Amino acid sequence: MKRDAKDRAAFTRRALLIGTAQFGIFGAIAGRLYNLQVAKHGKYALLAEQNSISERLEAPLRGLITDRFGTVLAGNQQHWRALFMQALAPDPQAVLDNFYRLVPLPDDEKARIAAELAHRPGYIPVLLKDYLDWPDMAVLEVNTPDLPGVVVEVGASRSYPFGPGLAHAVGYVARPNQREAAADPVLSLPGMRIGRTGVEAAQDTVLRGVPGFVQMETNVHGQVVRQLAHDPGTQGQEVTLALDAGLQALAVQGLKDQTGAVVMLDAITGEILAMASSPSFDPSLFDKGVPQATWNAWMADPGHPLQNKAVAGLFAPGSTFKPTVALAAMKAGTLTAETILTCPGFFKLGDHVFWCDNHMAHGSITVTTALQVSCDVFFYQVALGVGIDRIAEMATLMGLGTDLGVDLPNAETGLVPTLDWARQHGIHWVEGSTVVQGIGQGYTQLTPLALATMIARVATGSAVGPHITRRIAGTLQIGSTPGDWPVLDVDPAHLAVVRQGLFEVVNTPAGTAYANRLDLPNVQMAGKTGTAQVHDNTAAEKRQGFNDLTMAWAARPNALFVAFAPYDNPRYAVAVVIEHGNYGGVAAAPIAHTLMTHALTHDPAGRDVPLGGGGA
């Protein structure tokens, strides 16, 4: 009995000790669970989320580029692409090997991918392949378990509805290079593009937009389970150009397969309504990658299709320079509207003879008649009388040989020589050098844009400057209203004399552009033809006439024409240059005639709302 009591007491003590130990253990576990699940819930929930949720930046859509009436000139189109986030891949190289096995890529693309992976943080995705087709997407979907970190998604590429017709003015985009991506990490995002030429380059900053983000849930293998959140970012701002797509199409059609350029301006505001350069190229190829064979063909083309001849092509202006020479002489007092000079068909200076066009003797004439018939001998004498420096001074006032500040990249200023320029370049300037400058030959080199600006200033008496951007995000840009430009520092009476001569060029039978007068009632166009030599002719060629169509194409003169209309209330100005086109009145003036007729009947510069409704 005593033994049983003793055993029961011992059992009770052991049970108490064991119970106490168990209570302590469970209490510790409970405390730990409380600490993990309650006290430190926020910390471990965040860690769990970081383990299963990943975020990445996403390139925004590039802003639209439209014409003045809302027609899209550069837009965006969707396509599928494959990206790689190496931070989600346990073995990035194994993933890449699997991808290359499923979707073969050329060695240069593999090298690009390797370089980008080496220089970018793991959370920034690298483009594996753009423009996936359905077979590529199907094979990637089937093999998803072997491709952790690979994401197939919808991307956007740049589209150009008018293709080569607006390639030079609108420009094109391309992928950023390594230096650009290193300077701005946002540029390393797949789908980001940089404007390289044209408006795409000039307005690149406002067109880019603000990046968005994608938040994804991934499993332990780095595979995407689902998309949790998506912010597409802010699309780039819309840029509205002064261009009119209808006029542009006519300019392109006018050039056809000829080499040259066309520029049409609103003569009052300087807005560029049409700008075409030929030959051209497909701008969309730069977004996708230009095939080597295509690039080689461009480089071998003597017409230089990648050059925007309208703003970067330099040409001797020929007789289109004569209005500037006349204004310079009238300002200097060496020429008046009544001055009579004689043209016997040639001008002798020392032992050198300078011939008039086709050796024609125009007799005793005034400046208006000299412009009308494009008498070279008259302007030989005028140039010699006024001197090259004062010609250059007037040229600058008229926008020639100077920076016009146009909102397009790679624009050339051209050249109108001076005595100081000649000294700096080791050129011995003689009187004969000045004589040939009087007819726009010699060292003078100008762009079609500058010639269009010159004729717009002659027409309006305003110091208008050319510009192509009309609105950014709906805001009208400075320079797009008539009052934005000052009065030109040229005597209005002198301008009136020159305008009269230009009127007679087009509207009198003796004028060199009479065949291209307008067919519109009570509306006249004024202009000036030009024929500019491109090489020194031999004595035999001179005897035949240097415009002879039997000459080799590359030896033929360039054909030029500048014009404005209406004559009594100028609104439109145009310049046309056809390389090796021989005669300005034959090759260049008909294009200007077509553009002027369309502009005067549709009045794009005078409308801020398109026909049929809509907004600019």
mmCIF file of N, CA and C in Angstrom, residues 7-48:
data_model
loop_
_atom_site.group_PDB
_atom_site.id
_atom_site.type_symbol
_atom_site.label_atom_id
_atom_site.label_comp_id
_atom_site.label_asym_id
_atom_site.label_seq_id
_atom_site.Cartn_x
_atom_site.Cartn_y
_atom_site.Cartn_z
ATOM 1 N N ASP A 7 4.765 5.076 -5.546
ATOM 2 C CA ASP A 7 4.883 5.021 -7.026
ATOM 3 C C ASP A 7 4.002 6.091 -7.656
ATOM 4 N N ARG A 8 2.804 6.282 -7.064
ATOM 5 C CA ARG A 8 1.897 7.278 -7.645
ATOM 6 C C ARG A 8 2.495 8.694 -7.492
ATOM 7 N N ALA A 9 3.135 8.945 -6.396
ATOM 8 C CA ALA A 9 3.751 10.281 -6.196
ATOM 9 C C ALA A 9 4.868 10.539 -7.203
ATOM 10 N N ALA A 10 5.666 9.457 -7.461
ATOM 11 C CA ALA A 10 6.775 9.594 -8.430
ATOM 12 C C ALA A 10 6.236 9.851 -9.827
ATOM 13 N N PHE A 11 5.157 9.138 -10.183
ATOM 14 C CA PHE A 11 4.562 9.312 -11.519
ATOM 15 C C PHE A 11 4.033 10.735 -11.687
ATOM 16 N N THR A 12 3.410 11.223 -10.622
ATOM 17 C CA THR A 12 2.849 12.574 -10.680
ATOM 18 C C THR A 12 3.948 13.611 -10.896
ATOM 19 N N ARG A 13 5.077 13.430 -10.187
ATOM 20 C CA ARG A 13 6.195 14.387 -10.382
ATOM 21 C C ARG A 13 6.726 14.331 -11.829
ATOM 22 N N ARG A 14 6.855 13.042 -12.314
ATOM 23 C CA ARG A 14 7.367 12.911 -13.706
ATOM 24 C C ARG A 14 6.381 13.545 -14.697
ATOM 25 N N ALA A 15 5.102 13.290 -14.487
ATOM 26 C CA ALA A 15 4.095 13.861 -15.388
ATOM 27 C C ALA A 15 4.120 15.387 -15.338
ATOM 28 N N LEU A 16 4.345 15.890 -14.116
ATOM 29 C CA LEU A 16 4.405 17.337 -13.975
ATOM 30 C C LEU A 16 5.598 17.910 -14.714
ATOM 31 N N LEU A 17 6.738 17.239 -14.560
ATOM 32 C CA LEU A 17 7.945 17.706 -15.255
ATOM 33 C C LEU A 17 7.772 17.638 -16.781
ATOM 34 N N ILE A 18 7.215 16.487 -17.215
ATOM 35 C CA ILE A 18 7.022 16.339 -18.670
ATOM 36 C C ILE A 18 6.012 17.363 -19.181
ATOM 37 N N GLY A 19 4.956 17.530 -18.438
ATOM 38 C CA GLY A 19 3.939 18.509 -18.848
ATOM 39 C C GLY A 19 4.509 19.914 -18.911
ATOM 40 N N THR A 20 5.319 20.189 -17.860
ATOM 41 C CA THR A 20 5.940 21.539 -17.853
ATOM 42 C C THR A 20 6.846 21.725 -19.059
ATOM 43 N N ALA A 21 7.637 20.652 -19.358
ATOM 44 C CA ALA A 21 8.544 20.734 -20.516
ATOM 45 C C ALA A 21 7.760 20.905 -21.819
ATOM 46 N N GLN A 22 6.673 20.116 -21.951
ATOM 47 C CA GLN A 22 5.857 20.216 -23.159
ATOM 48 C C GLN A 22 5.243 21.606 -23.286
ATOM 49 N N PHE A 23 4.749 22.107 -22.147
ATOM 50 C CA PHE A 23 4.151 23.437 -22.178
ATOM 51 C C PHE A 23 5.175 24.488 -22.631
ATOM 52 N N GLY A 24 6.418 24.293 -22.093
ATOM 53 C CA GLY A 24 7.465 25.237 -22.465
ATOM 54 C C GLY A 24 7.796 25.167 -23.952
ATOM 55 N N ILE A 25 7.870 23.911 -24.444
ATOM 56 C CA ILE A 25 8.202 23.727 -25.875
ATOM 57 C C ILE A 25 7.106 24.318 -26.750
ATOM 58 N N PHE A 26 5.831 23.958 -26.441
ATOM 59 C CA PHE A 26 4.723 24.473 -27.250
ATOM 60 C C PHE A 26 4.588 25.983 -27.115
ATOM 61 N N GLY A 27 4.922 26.451 -25.910
ATOM 62 C CA GLY A 27 4.880 27.905 -25.721
ATOM 63 C C GLY A 27 5.911 28.604 -26.588
ATOM 64 N N ALA A 28 7.115 28.003 -26.665
ATOM 65 C CA ALA A 28 8.158 28.581 -27.517
ATOM 66 C C ALA A 28 7.751 28.561 -28.982
ATOM 67 N N ILE A 29 7.150 27.403 -29.365
ATOM 68 C CA ILE A 29 6.691 27.294 -30.766
ATOM 69 C C ILE A 29 5.615 28.339 -31.039
ATOM 70 N N ALA A 30 4.693 28.463 -30.090
ATOM 71 C CA ALA A 30 3.617 29.435 -30.261
ATOM 72 C C ALA A 30 4.176 30.859 -30.342
ATOM 73 N N GLY A 31 5.161 31.110 -29.482
ATOM 74 C CA GLY A 31 5.768 32.439 -29.507
ATOM 75 C C GLY A 31 6.464 32.709 -30.833
ATOM 76 N N ARG A 32 7.148 31.662 -31.308
ATOM 77 C CA ARG A 32 7.850 31.814 -32.593
ATOM 78 C C ARG A 32 6.855 32.036 -33.727
ATOM 79 N N LEU A 33 5.766 31.238 -33.681
ATOM 80 C CA LEU A 33 4.748 31.408 -34.710
ATOM 81 C C LEU A 33 4.134 32.804 -34.648
ATOM 82 N N TYR A 34 3.892 33.259 -33.419
ATOM 83 C CA TYR A 34 3.338 34.610 -33.268
ATOM 84 C C TYR A 34 4.304 35.652 -33.842
ATOM 85 N N ASN A 35 5.586 35.452 -33.508
ATOM 86 C CA ASN A 35 6.605 36.393 -33.988
ATOM 87 C C ASN A 35 6.659 36.420 -35.516
ATOM 88 N N LEU A 36 6.572 35.200 -36.099
ATOM 89 C CA LEU A 36 6.663 35.119 -37.556
ATOM 90 C C LEU A 36 5.395 35.623 -38.232
ATOM 91 N N GLN A 37 4.245 35.202 -37.690
ATOM 92 C CA GLN A 37 2.999 35.465 -38.387
ATOM 93 C C GLN A 37 2.356 36.797 -38.018
ATOM 94 N N VAL A 38 2.655 37.306 -36.854
ATOM 95 C CA VAL A 38 2.017 38.548 -36.433
ATOM 96 C C VAL A 38 3.019 39.687 -36.317
ATOM 97 N N ALA A 39 3.990 39.503 -35.429
ATOM 98 C CA ALA A 39 4.928 40.597 -35.174
ATOM 99 C C ALA A 39 5.739 40.957 -36.407
ATOM 100 N N LYS A 40 6.186 39.933 -37.135
ATOM 101 C CA LYS A 40 7.020 40.197 -38.315
ATOM 102 C C LYS A 40 6.311 39.843 -39.616
ATOM 103 N N HIS A 41 4.984 39.903 -39.576
ATOM 104 C CA HIS A 41 4.202 39.550 -40.774
ATOM 105 C C HIS A 41 4.575 40.433 -41.975
ATOM 106 N N GLY A 42 4.659 41.741 -41.739
ATOM 107 C CA GLY A 42 4.964 42.665 -42.830
ATOM 108 C C GLY A 42 6.283 42.364 -43.498
ATOM 109 N N LYS A 43 7.300 42.078 -42.633
ATOM 110 C CA LYS A 43 8.633 41.823 -43.179
ATOM 111 C C LYS A 43 8.638 40.592 -44.067
ATOM 112 N N TYR A 44 8.068 39.481 -43.556
ATOM 113 C CA TYR A 44 8.145 38.236 -44.314
ATOM 114 C C TYR A 44 7.151 38.198 -45.477
ATOM 115 N N ALA A 45 6.050 38.929 -45.347
ATOM 116 C CA ALA A 45 5.140 39.037 -46.487
ATOM 117 C C ALA A 45 5.831 39.754 -47.641
ATOM 118 N N LEU A 46 6.596 40.818 -47.307
ATOM 119 C CA LEU A 46 7.334 41.548 -48.332
ATOM 120 C C LEU A 46 8.392 40.669 -48.985
ATOM 121 N N LEU A 47 9.106 39.884 -48.125
ATOM 122 C CA LEU A 47 10.112 38.986 -48.685
ATOM 123 C C LEU A 47 9.472 37.943 -49.597
ATOM 124 N N ALA A 48 8.325 37.422 -49.193
ATOM 125 C CA ALA A 48 7.645 36.420 -50.016
ATOM 126 C C ALA A 48 7.210 37.032 -51.338
#
